[in-house]
PDB file of C-alpha atoms in Angstrom:
ATOM      1  CA  MET O   1      88.906 129.574 119.086  1.00 30.00           C
ATOM      2  CA  SER O   2      91.076 126.517 118.518  1.00 36.00           C
ATOM      3  CA  ASN O   3      93.746 126.646 115.875  1.00 40.00           C
ATOM      4  CA  CYS O   4      96.020 124.132 114.236  1.00 44.00           C
ATOM      5  CA  SER O   5      99.301 125.988 114.275  1.00 46.00           C
ATOM      6  CA  GLY O   6     100.986 122.643 115.052  1.00 49.00           C
ATOM      7  CA  THR O   7      99.477 120.967 111.993  1.00 58.00           C
ATOM      8  CA  GLU O   8     101.576 121.041 108.850  1.00 63.00           C
ATOM      9  CA  LEU O   9     100.372 121.033 105.275  1.00 69.00           C
ATOM     10  CA  GLY O  10     102.744 119.229 102.940  1.00 72.00           C
ATOM     11  CA  LEU O  11     102.882 119.779  99.196  1.00 77.00           C
ATOM     12  CA  PRO O  12     104.825 117.100  97.273  1.00 80.00           C
ATOM     13  CA  GLY O  13     108.106 118.508  95.961  1.00 71.00           C
ATOM     14  CA  HIS O  14     107.519 121.845  97.663  1.00 64.00           C
ATOM     15  CA  SER O  15     108.076 123.560 100.992  1.00 58.00           C
ATOM     16  CA  THR O  16     105.829 122.627 103.890  1.00 54.00           C
ATOM     17  CA  TYR O  17     103.746 125.413 105.367  1.00 55.00           C
ATOM     18  CA  LEU O  18     101.253 125.677 108.207  1.00 50.00           C
ATOM     19  CA  LEU O  19      97.481 125.691 108.386  1.00 52.00           C
ATOM     20  CA  PHE O  20      96.007 128.629 110.238  1.00 47.00           C
ATOM     21  CA  SER O  21      92.566 127.479 111.351  1.00 61.00           C
ATOM     22  CA  SER O  22      91.286 124.045 112.261  1.00 64.00           C
ATOM     23  CA  LEU O  23      87.716 125.316 111.825  1.00 69.00           C
ATOM     24  CA  GLN O  24      88.050 125.187 108.056  1.00 79.00           C
ATOM     25  CA  VAL O  25      86.167 122.606 106.033  1.00 88.00           C
ATOM     26  CA  VAL O  26      88.427 120.473 103.818  1.00 89.00           C
ATOM     27  CA  LYS O  27      86.724 121.821 100.684  1.00 91.00           C
ATOM     28  CA  GLU O  28      87.663 125.433 101.607  1.00 89.00           C
ATOM     29  CA  LEU O  29      91.305 124.575 102.161  1.00 88.00           C
ATOM     30  CA  MET O  30      91.421 122.538  98.937  1.00 90.00           C
ATOM     31  CA  GLN O  31      90.077 125.543  97.052  1.00 91.00           C
ATOM     32  CA  GLU O  32      92.784 127.826  98.496  1.00 89.00           C
ATOM     33  CA  ILE O  33      95.577 125.387  97.638  1.00 90.00           C
ATOM     34  CA  CYS O  34      94.317 124.673  94.116  1.00 93.00           C
ATOM     35  CA  GLU O  35      94.082 128.402  93.374  1.00 92.00           C
ATOM     36  CA  GLN O  36      97.735 128.795  94.438  1.00 90.00           C
ATOM     37  CA  LEU O  37      98.659 125.921  92.128  1.00 92.00           C
ATOM     38  CA  GLY O  38      96.809 127.449  89.199  1.00 94.00           C
ATOM     39  CA  ALA O  39      94.367 124.519  89.233  1.00 95.00           C
ATOM     40  CA  GLY O  40      91.260 126.548  90.028  1.00 89.00           C
ATOM     41  CA  GLU O  41      88.918 124.975  87.449  1.00 93.00           C
ATOM     42  CA  PRO O  42      86.274 122.825  89.217  1.00 93.00           C
ATOM     43  CA  GLU O  43      86.994 119.769  87.026  1.00 94.00           C
ATOM     44  CA  GLU O  44      90.682 119.747  87.928  1.00 96.00           C
ATOM     45  CA  MET O  45      90.083 120.639  91.578  1.00 95.00           C
ATOM     46  CA  GLN O  46      88.075 117.415  91.823  1.00 94.00           C
ATOM     47  CA  GLU O  47      91.226 115.445  90.996  1.00 96.00           C
ATOM     48  CA  PHE O  48      92.999 116.371  94.263  1.00 95.00           C
ATOM     49  CA  ALA O  49      92.529 115.168  97.830  1.00 94.00           C
ATOM     50  CA  LEU O  50      93.990 116.090 101.195  1.00 92.00           C
ATOM     51  CA  PHE O  51      95.443 113.183 103.176  1.00 91.00           C
ATOM     52  CA  ALA O  52      95.654 113.145 106.969  1.00 87.00           C
ATOM     53  CA  ILE O  53      98.823 111.431 108.185  1.00 84.00           C
ATOM     54  CA  ARG O  54      98.495 110.722 111.874  1.00 78.00           C
ATOM     55  CA  SER O  55     101.681 109.749 113.748  1.00 74.00           C
ATOM     56  CA  THR O  56     100.912 108.517 117.252  1.00 62.00           C
ATOM     57  CA  ASN O  57     103.092 109.303 120.247  1.00 59.00           C
ATOM     58  CA  ASN O  58     103.184 105.676 121.403  1.00 54.00           C
ATOM     59  CA  ASN O  59     105.213 104.505 118.379  1.00 50.00           C
ATOM     60  CA  ASN O  60     102.344 102.499 116.927  1.00 57.00           C
ATOM     61  CA  GLY O  61     103.228 103.792 113.491  1.00 61.00           C
ATOM     62  CA  LYS O  62     101.016 106.074 111.441  1.00 73.00           C
ATOM     63  CA  MET O  63      97.611 106.112 109.848  1.00 77.00           C
ATOM     64  CA  VAL O  64      97.071 107.610 106.399  1.00 84.00           C
ATOM     65  CA  ARG O  65      93.686 108.395 104.886  1.00 87.00           C
ATOM     66  CA  PRO O  66      92.173 110.864 102.438  1.00 92.00           C
ATOM     67  CA  MET O  67      89.779 113.429 103.877  1.00 90.00           C
ATOM     68  CA  ARG O  68      86.280 113.971 102.496  1.00 90.00           C
ATOM     69  CA  THR O  69      85.492 117.498 101.331  1.00 90.00           C
ATOM     70  CA  GLU O  70      82.723 118.100 103.880  1.00 90.00           C
ATOM     71  CA  GLU O  71      84.879 117.146 106.889  1.00 88.00           C
ATOM     72  CA  TYR O  72      86.393 119.674 109.304  1.00 84.00           C
ATOM     73  CA  LEU O  73      90.142 119.815 109.833  1.00 80.00           C
ATOM     74  CA  HIS O  74      89.704 119.854 113.626  1.00 78.00           C
ATOM     75  CA  ASP O  75      88.208 116.331 113.423  1.00 79.00           C
ATOM     76  CA  TYR O  76      91.781 115.110 112.882  1.00 73.00           C
ATOM     77  CA  LEU O  77      93.511 117.041 115.635  1.00 66.00           C
ATOM     78  CA  LEU O  78      93.803 114.647 118.555  1.00 59.00           C
ATOM     79  CA  GLU O  79      95.821 115.264 121.699  1.00 51.00           C
ATOM     80  CA  ASP O  80      97.776 112.013 121.371  1.00 51.00           C
ATOM     81  CA  ALA O  81      98.829 112.552 117.791  1.00 60.00           C
ATOM     82  CA  LEU O  82     100.782 114.723 115.445  1.00 74.00           C
ATOM     83  CA  VAL O  83      98.733 115.207 112.307  1.00 77.00           C
ATOM     84  CA  THR O  84     100.281 116.212 109.007  1.00 79.00           C
ATOM     85  CA  VAL O  85      98.001 117.127 106.114  1.00 84.00           C
ATOM     86  CA  SER O  86      99.354 116.377 102.654  1.00 88.00           C
ATOM     87  CA  LEU O  87      98.036 117.164  99.181  1.00 91.00           C
ATOM     88  CA  ARG O  88      97.855 114.396  96.588  1.00 94.00           C
ATOM     89  CA  ARG O  89      96.408 114.094  93.117  1.00 96.00           C
ATOM     90  CA  LEU O  90      94.133 111.022  93.152  1.00 95.00           C
ATOM     91  CA  THR O  91      92.863 110.966  89.570  1.00 96.00           C
ATOM     92  CA  TRP O  92      94.273 112.189  86.249  1.00 96.00           C
ATOM     93  CA  LYS O  93      91.356 112.884  83.891  1.00 94.00           C
ATOM     94  CA  THR O  94      92.034 116.553  83.070  1.00 96.00           C
ATOM     95  CA  PRO O  95      95.125 117.381  80.964  1.00 96.00           C
ATOM     96  CA  LEU O  96      98.146 118.689  82.871  1.00 97.00           C
ATOM     97  CA  HIS O  97      99.405 122.238  82.246  1.00 97.00           C
ATOM     98  CA  PHE O  98     102.737 123.573  83.423  1.00 97.00           C
ATOM     99  CA  GLU O  99     102.496 127.374  83.325  1.00 95.00           C
ATOM    100  CA  ASN O 100     102.640 127.573  87.152  1.00 95.00           C
ATOM    101  CA  LYS O 101     105.958 126.649  88.834  1.00 95.00           C
ATOM    102  CA  ILE O 102     104.320 125.449  92.082  1.00 93.00           C
ATOM    103  CA  TYR O 103     101.941 123.263  90.031  1.00 96.00           C
ATOM    104  CA  THR O 104     104.919 121.709  88.223  1.00 97.00           C
ATOM    105  CA  ASP O 105     106.886 121.190  91.457  1.00 95.00           C
ATOM    106  CA  VAL O 106     103.917 119.571  93.226  1.00 95.00           C
ATOM    107  CA  HIS O 107     103.191 117.135  90.393  1.00 97.00           C
ATOM    108  CA  TYR O 108     106.886 116.328  89.984  1.00 97.00           C
ATOM    109  CA  GLY O 109     107.232 115.679  93.732  1.00 96.00           C
ATOM    110  CA  GLN O 110     104.309 113.240  93.779  1.00 96.00           C
ATOM    111  CA  VAL O 111     105.180 111.423  90.544  1.00 98.00           C
ATOM    112  CA  LEU O 112     108.861 111.158  91.542  1.00 98.00           C
ATOM    113  CA  TRP O 113     108.002 109.699  94.980  1.00 96.00           C
ATOM    114  CA  ASP O 114     105.622 107.134  93.455  1.00 96.00           C
ATOM    115  CA  TYR O 115     108.189 106.174  90.800  1.00 97.00           C
ATOM    116  CA  LEU O 116     111.134 105.761  93.208  1.00 97.00           C
ATOM    117  CA  ASN O 117     109.044 103.845  95.760  1.00 94.00           C
ATOM    118  CA  GLY O 118     107.882 101.235  93.255  1.00 93.00           C
ATOM    119  CA  LYS O 119     104.286 102.437  92.978  1.00 93.00           C
ATOM    120  CA  MET O 120     104.421 102.224  89.145  1.00 92.00           C
ATOM    121  CA  LEU O 121     104.931  98.413  89.304  1.00 91.00           C
ATOM    122  CA  LEU O 122     107.777  98.349  86.776  1.00 87.00           C
ATOM    123  CA  SER O 123     109.152  94.870  86.109  1.00 81.00           C
ATOM    124  CA  TYR O 124     112.705  94.480  84.818  1.00 77.00           C
ATOM    125  CA  ASN O 125     113.440  94.105  81.099  1.00 82.00           C
ATOM    126  CA  GLN O 126     115.835  95.751  78.619  1.00 81.00           C
ATOM    127  CA  GLU O 127     113.280  98.336  77.516  1.00 86.00           C
ATOM    128  CA  VAL O 128     112.660  99.343  81.146  1.00 88.00           C
ATOM    129  CA  GLU O 129     116.432  99.637  81.632  1.00 91.00           C
ATOM    130  CA  MET O 130     116.573 102.334  78.939  1.00 92.00           C
ATOM    131  CA  GLN O 131     113.506 104.089  80.408  1.00 94.00           C
ATOM    132  CA  VAL O 132     115.194 104.126  83.822  1.00 95.00           C
ATOM    133  CA  ALA O 133     118.293 105.717  82.245  1.00 95.00           C
ATOM    134  CA  ILE O 134     116.234 108.465  80.561  1.00 96.00           C
ATOM    135  CA  LEU O 135     114.276 109.157  83.759  1.00 97.00           C
ATOM    136  CA  LEU O 136     117.537 109.168  85.735  1.00 95.00           C
ATOM    137  CA  LEU O 137     118.902 111.895  83.485  1.00 94.00           C
ATOM    138  CA  PHE O 138     115.733 114.003  83.865  1.00 96.00           C
ATOM    139  CA  GLN O 139     115.960 113.669  87.665  1.00 95.00           C
ATOM    140  CA  HIS O 140     119.585 114.791  87.590  1.00 92.00           C
ATOM    141  CA  TRP O 141     118.832 117.778  85.354  1.00 92.00           C
ATOM    142  CA  ALA O 142     115.852 118.677  87.591  1.00 94.00           C
ATOM    143  CA  LYS O 143     118.331 119.504  90.355  1.00 89.00           C
ATOM    144  CA  THR O 144     119.471 123.130  90.236  1.00 73.00           C
ATOM    145  CA  GLU O 145     122.759 123.772  88.432  1.00 71.00           C
ATOM    146  CA  GLN O 146     123.223 120.146  87.358  1.00 63.00           C
ATOM    147  CA  GLU O 147     122.418 120.622  83.664  1.00 60.00           C
ATOM    148  CA  SER O 148     126.000 120.318  82.453  1.00 61.00           C
ATOM    149  CA  SER O 149     127.249 117.658  84.894  1.00 68.00           C
ATOM    150  CA  VAL O 150     127.220 113.868  84.677  1.00 73.00           C
ATOM    151  CA  PRO O 151     125.464 111.890  87.450  1.00 77.00           C
ATOM    152  CA  PRO O 152     128.174 110.212  89.581  1.00 77.00           C
ATOM    153  CA  ARG O 153     128.272 106.418  89.236  1.00 78.00           C
ATOM    154  CA  GLU O 154     128.277 105.853  92.999  1.00 80.00           C
ATOM    155  CA  GLY O 155     125.129 107.982  93.352  1.00 84.00           C
ATOM    156  CA  LEU O 156     123.058 106.325  90.623  1.00 90.00           C
ATOM    157  CA  LYS O 157     121.094 104.144  93.056  1.00 90.00           C
ATOM    158  CA  GLU O 158     119.108 107.054  94.492  1.00 92.00           C
ATOM    159  CA  TYR O 159     117.633 107.705  91.025  1.00 94.00           C
ATOM    160  CA  ILE O 160     116.414 104.101  90.482  1.00 95.00           C
ATOM    161  CA  PRO O 161     113.051 102.663  91.682  1.00 95.00           C
ATOM    162  CA  MET O 162     113.640 100.581  94.816  1.00 94.00           C
ATOM    163  CA  PRO O 163     112.317  97.273  93.375  1.00 92.00           C
ATOM    164  CA  LEU O 164     114.741  97.555  90.411  1.00 94.00           C
ATOM    165  CA  GLN O 165     117.888  98.613  92.285  1.00 93.00           C
ATOM    166  CA  SER O 166     119.236  95.069  92.651  1.00 91.00           C
ATOM    167  CA  GLN O 167     118.292  94.058  89.091  1.00 91.00           C
ATOM    168  CA  ILE O 168     119.848  96.827  87.007  1.00 91.00           C
ATOM    169  CA  ASN O 169     123.549  96.527  86.208  1.00 89.00           C
ATOM    170  CA  PRO O 170     125.322  99.819  87.100  1.00 88.00           C
ATOM    171  CA  GLN O 171     127.740  99.504  84.164  1.00 88.00           C
ATOM    172  CA  THR O 172     124.910  98.950  81.659  1.00 90.00           C
ATOM    173  CA  LEU O 173     123.102 101.955  83.104  1.00 91.00           C
ATOM    174  CA  GLN O 174     126.288 104.022  82.834  1.00 89.00           C
ATOM    175  CA  ASN O 175     126.587 103.012  79.147  1.00 90.00           C
ATOM    176  CA  HIS O 176     122.984 104.071  78.459  1.00 92.00           C
ATOM    177  CA  LEU O 177     123.648 107.372  80.232  1.00 90.00           C
ATOM    178  CA  GLY O 178     126.784 108.000  78.178  1.00 88.00           C
ATOM    179  CA  MET O 179     124.818 107.553  74.955  1.00 91.00           C
ATOM    180  CA  LEU O 180     121.993 109.810  76.167  1.00 92.00           C
ATOM    181  CA  LEU O 181     124.411 112.551  77.215  1.00 88.00           C
ATOM    182  CA  ARG O 182     125.975 112.497  73.739  1.00 89.00           C
ATOM    183  CA  THR O 183     122.645 112.674  71.908  1.00 92.00           C
ATOM    184  CA  ARG O 184     120.457 114.942  74.077  1.00 92.00           C
ATOM    185  CA  GLN O 185     120.677 118.625  74.846  1.00 91.00           C
ATOM    186  CA  PRO O 186     120.705 119.376  78.613  1.00 89.00           C
ATOM    187  CA  LEU O 187     117.437 120.742  80.027  1.00 92.00           C
ATOM    188  CA  GLN O 188     116.766 123.492  82.542  1.00 93.00           C
ATOM    189  CA  PRO O 189     115.402 122.121  85.880  1.00 94.00           C
ATOM    190  CA  LEU O 190     111.763 123.088  85.226  1.00 96.00           C
ATOM    191  CA  ASP O 191     111.808 121.571  81.715  1.00 97.00           C
ATOM    192  CA  ALA O 192     113.462 118.411  83.073  1.00 96.00           C
ATOM    193  CA  LYS O 193     110.653 118.032  85.644  1.00 97.00           C
ATOM    194  CA  ILE O 194     108.008 118.397  82.937  1.00 98.00           C
ATOM    195  CA  GLN O 195     109.756 115.830  80.714  1.00 98.00           C
ATOM    196  CA  PHE O 196     110.017 113.427  83.661  1.00 98.00           C
ATOM    197  CA  ILE O 197     106.273 113.713  84.395  1.00 98.00           C
ATOM    198  CA  GLU O 198     105.319 113.269  80.728  1.00 98.00           C
ATOM    199  CA  HIS O 199     107.520 110.168  80.387  1.00 97.00           C
ATOM    200  CA  VAL O 200     106.190 108.550  83.586  1.00 97.00           C
ATOM    201  CA  MET O 201     102.596 109.198  82.454  1.00 96.00           C
ATOM    202  CA  LYS O 202     103.203 106.777  79.561  1.00 94.00           C
ATOM    203  CA  LEU O 203     103.993 103.864  81.901  1.00 93.00           C
ATOM    204  CA  PRO O 204     101.316 101.098  81.873  1.00 92.00           C
ATOM    205  CA  PHE O 205      99.981 101.579  85.417  1.00 96.00           C
ATOM    206  CA  PHE O 206     100.252 105.339  85.721  1.00 96.00           C
ATOM    207  CA  GLY O 207      97.204 106.878  87.431  1.00 96.00           C
ATOM    208  CA  TYR O 208      96.471 103.931  89.719  1.00 97.00           C
ATOM    209  CA  ASN O 209      96.745 104.067  93.512  1.00 96.00           C
ATOM    210  CA  PHE O 210      98.301 100.694  94.418  1.00 97.00           C
ATOM    211  CA  TYR O 211      98.053  98.626  97.608  1.00 96.00           C
ATOM    212  CA  PHE O 212      99.976  95.469  98.504  1.00 96.00           C
ATOM    213  CA  VAL O 213      97.461  92.729  99.396  1.00 98.00           C
ATOM    214  CA  GLU O 214      98.462  89.613 101.347  1.00 97.00           C
ATOM    215  CA  ARG O 215      95.263  87.519 101.374  1.00 97.00           C
ATOM    216  CA  VAL O 216      92.222  87.300  99.076  1.00 98.00           C
ATOM    217  CA  SER O 217      89.065  85.190  99.307  1.00 98.00           C
ATOM    218  CA  ASN O 218      89.236  84.239  95.604  1.00 96.00           C
ATOM    219  CA  SER O 219      91.534  81.203  95.351  1.00 96.00           C
ATOM    220  CA  THR O 220      92.256  81.861  91.648  1.00 96.00           C
ATOM    221  CA  ILE O 221      94.162  85.051  92.559  1.00 96.00           C
ATOM    222  CA  PRO O 222      97.814  84.300  93.487  1.00 96.00           C
ATOM    223  CA  VAL O 223      98.914  86.187  96.606  1.00 97.00           C
ATOM    224  CA  PRO O 224     100.589  88.425  97.511  1.00 97.00           C
ATOM    225  CA  CYS O 225      99.324  90.708  94.755  1.00 97.00           C
ATOM    226  CA  TYR O 226      98.497  94.357  94.113  1.00 98.00           C
ATOM    227  CA  PHE O 227      95.097  96.032  94.008  1.00 98.00           C
ATOM    228  CA  GLY O 228      95.045  99.293  92.040  1.00 98.00           C
ATOM    229  CA  VAL O 229      92.323 101.957  92.090  1.00 98.00           C
ATOM    230  CA  ASN O 230      91.747 104.780  89.609  1.00 97.00           C
ATOM    231  CA  ASN O 231      88.729 106.901  88.683  1.00 95.00           C
ATOM    232  CA  GLU O 232      87.084 104.056  86.725  1.00 96.00           C
ATOM    233  CA  GLN O 233      87.998 100.685  88.187  1.00 97.00           C
ATOM    234  CA  ILE O 234      89.780  98.441  90.667  1.00 98.00           C
ATOM    235  CA  ILE O 235      92.335  96.073  89.136  1.00 98.00           C
ATOM    236  CA  VAL O 236      94.182  93.049  90.525  1.00 98.00           C
ATOM    237  CA  VAL O 237      97.803  92.810  89.356  1.00 97.00           C
ATOM    238  CA  ASP O 238     100.121  89.805  89.690  1.00 96.00           C
ATOM    239  CA  ASN O 239     103.076  90.504  91.971  1.00 92.00           C
ATOM    240  CA  ILE O 240     105.615  88.852  89.615  1.00 89.00           C
ATOM    241  CA  THR O 241     104.293  89.024  86.033  1.00 90.00           C
ATOM    242  CA  GLN O 242     102.377  92.326  86.395  1.00 92.00           C
ATOM    243  CA  ALA O 243      99.495  90.693  84.502  1.00 95.00           C
ATOM    244  CA  VAL O 244      96.012  92.051  85.300  1.00 97.00           C
ATOM    245  CA  SER O 245      93.875  89.111  86.459  1.00 96.00           C
ATOM    246  CA  HIS O 246      90.656  90.835  87.572  1.00 97.00           C
ATOM    247  CA  VAL O 247      88.887  94.125  86.865  1.00 97.00           C
ATOM    248  CA  ILE O 248      86.037  95.549  88.965  1.00 97.00           C
ATOM    249  CA  PRO O 249      84.440  98.639  87.354  1.00 96.00           C
ATOM    250  CA  LEU O 250      83.575 101.210  90.044  1.00 97.00           C
ATOM    251  CA  LYS O 251      80.090 101.560  88.552  1.00 95.00           C
ATOM    252  CA  GLU O 252      79.492  97.884  89.499  1.00 96.00           C
ATOM    253  CA  LEU O 253      80.520  98.396  93.132  1.00 96.00           C
ATOM    254  CA  GLN O 254      77.358  97.931  95.218  1.00 95.00           C
ATOM    255  CA  LYS O 255      78.686  97.972  98.768  1.00 96.00           C
ATOM    256  CA  MET O 256      81.998  98.086 100.605  1.00 97.00           C
ATOM    257  CA  ARG O 257      83.031  97.771 104.247  1.00 97.00           C
ATOM    258  CA  THR O 258      86.187  97.443 106.331  1.00 97.00           C
ATOM    259  CA  LEU O 259      86.894  94.236 108.270  1.00 97.00           C
ATOM    260  CA  ARG O 260      88.689  93.920 111.595  1.00 95.00           C
ATOM    261  CA  PRO O 261      91.643  91.514 111.904  1.00 94.00           C
ATOM    262  CA  THR O 262      90.385  87.968 112.540  1.00 88.00           C
ATOM    263  CA  SER O 263      93.221  87.216 114.986  1.00 89.00           C
ATOM    264  CA  ASP O 264      95.843  88.932 117.144  1.00 89.00           C
ATOM    265  CA  GLY O 265      98.548  90.205 114.846  1.00 88.00           C
ATOM    266  CA  GLY O 266      96.289  89.644 111.833  1.00 93.00           C
ATOM    267  CA  LEU O 267      95.646  92.174 109.087  1.00 96.00           C
ATOM    268  CA  PRO O 268      92.563  94.358 108.635  1.00 96.00           C
ATOM    269  CA  GLY O 269      90.580  93.861 105.469  1.00 98.00           C
ATOM    270  CA  ILE O 270      87.968  95.134 103.033  1.00 98.00           C
ATOM    271  CA  GLU O 271      84.887  93.381 101.692  1.00 98.00           C
ATOM    272  CA  LEU O 272      83.722  94.369  98.209  1.00 98.00           C
ATOM    273  CA  ASN O 273      80.227  93.556  96.918  1.00 98.00           C
ATOM    274  CA  TYR O 274      79.833  94.204  93.208  1.00 97.00           C
ATOM    275  CA  GLY O 275      78.161  93.012  90.019  1.00 94.00           C
ATOM    276  CA  SER O 276      74.470  93.186  89.148  1.00 89.00           C
ATOM    277  CA  ALA O 277      71.377  92.212  91.120  1.00 87.00           C
ATOM    278  CA  ALA O 278      71.056  89.180  88.853  1.00 92.00           C
ATOM    279  CA  SER O 279      74.720  88.199  89.291  1.00 93.00           C
ATOM    280  CA  PRO O 280      76.062  89.507  92.638  1.00 96.00           C
ATOM    281  CA  LYS O 281      79.724  88.905  93.532  1.00 96.00           C
ATOM    282  CA  SER O 282      81.719  89.302  96.710  1.00 97.00           C
ATOM    283  CA  LEU O 283      85.438  89.494  97.464  1.00 98.00           C
ATOM    284  CA  TRP O 284      87.396  90.151 100.646  1.00 98.00           C
ATOM    285  CA  LEU O 285      91.045  91.091 100.894  1.00 98.00           C
ATOM    286  CA  GLU O 286      93.502  91.581 103.752  1.00 98.00           C
ATOM    287  CA  LEU O 287      96.169  94.281 103.633  1.00 97.00           C
ATOM    288  CA  PRO O 288      98.069  96.576 106.026  1.00 94.00           C
ATOM    289  CA  GLU O 289      96.628  99.696 104.361  1.00 94.00           C
ATOM    290  CA  ALA O 290      92.981  98.558 104.453  1.00 96.00           C
ATOM    291  CA  LYS O 291      91.628 101.837 105.873  1.00 94.00           C
ATOM    292  CA  GLU O 292      93.629 103.960 103.445  1.00 95.00           C
ATOM    293  CA  MET O 293      92.411 101.926 100.455  1.00 97.00           C
ATOM    294  CA  TYR O 294      88.800 101.955 101.701  1.00 97.00           C
ATOM    295  CA  HIS O 295      88.748 105.734 102.198  1.00 95.00           C
ATOM    296  CA  THR O 296      90.559 106.315  98.883  1.00 96.00           C
ATOM    297  CA  VAL O 297      87.823 104.409  97.030  1.00 97.00           C
ATOM    298  CA  VAL O 298      85.152 106.351  98.970  1.00 95.00           C
ATOM    299  CA  VAL O 299      86.736 109.717  98.086  1.00 94.00           C
ATOM    300  CA  ILE O 300      87.074 108.727  94.403  1.00 95.00           C
ATOM    301  CA  LEU O 301      83.413 107.629  94.363  1.00 94.00           C
ATOM    302  CA  ASP O 302      82.451 110.995  95.893  1.00 90.00           C
ATOM    303  CA  LYS O 303      84.233 112.733  93.025  1.00 87.00           C
ATOM    304  CA  THR O 304      82.605 110.631  90.286  1.00 82.00           C
ATOM    305  CA  ASP O 305      79.080 109.677  89.315  1.00 71.00           C
ATOM    306  CA  PHE O 306      79.478 106.176  90.757  1.00 67.00           C
ATOM    307  CA  HIS O 307      77.779 105.883  94.146  1.00 61.00           C
ATOM    308  CA  PRO O 308      77.220 102.417  95.654  1.00 60.00           C
TER     309      PRO O 308
END
């Protein structure tokens, strides 16, 4: 019997542990993990997906894609690759509940990573500056035994989303922090994580899985731009203004396919066919993460009632 003792399962914000059998179906493993998280209800279990992260030995980078529930884990174990399996929440329909510490840690780990890596598409303004200060404080308190200390000025950058790091004035941020520290009671790490998650959930684009797109067939869409996918729709977001220019409801998606690069060094793409039979529409886009976006949409469609 083959096994996958060399294949790691990563939980966001939590320790990595190993899979024991590559003969498992993805659905079985998902069930085991969700029960450990305290997310055993079928409706909430549907919100999660396992992602295969394949790092090749020849330094060609890595491939990331969500796994469908009926697939076998051994389908991903290739001799020329190191495969890591990671859990991620893809949709956010069911209310969150924080009675389980692992559940809280996992959600905090994912939300924190998305926030710090610019996946929330925050654009700079004074209101965002204050939000960043509040979220900075929650991150600091979330670290064990930091409740009574002040975040050091020279270390503030690691708490700020990457796209905003050059735009936020450290002194202004320090002033906001000083005011917050005078007016707020320190939180225990677990409570700080919960507060962080609840604050981030109020941001405009929370719940979308975003992809940076470099070319689009529709000339009215300025590029580069972002395409976001959630459990209901695909949106197109302006790279600078963060304005939503196009919305494609998933229930209108008729057909979808991946496209190979049209030239050496070119980008892969996706073609979307949507609309009604009376008014069909088509759109293609080119992006580095074409396969990941394609499979993410497929997995979300599998988990909803929308099937093209």
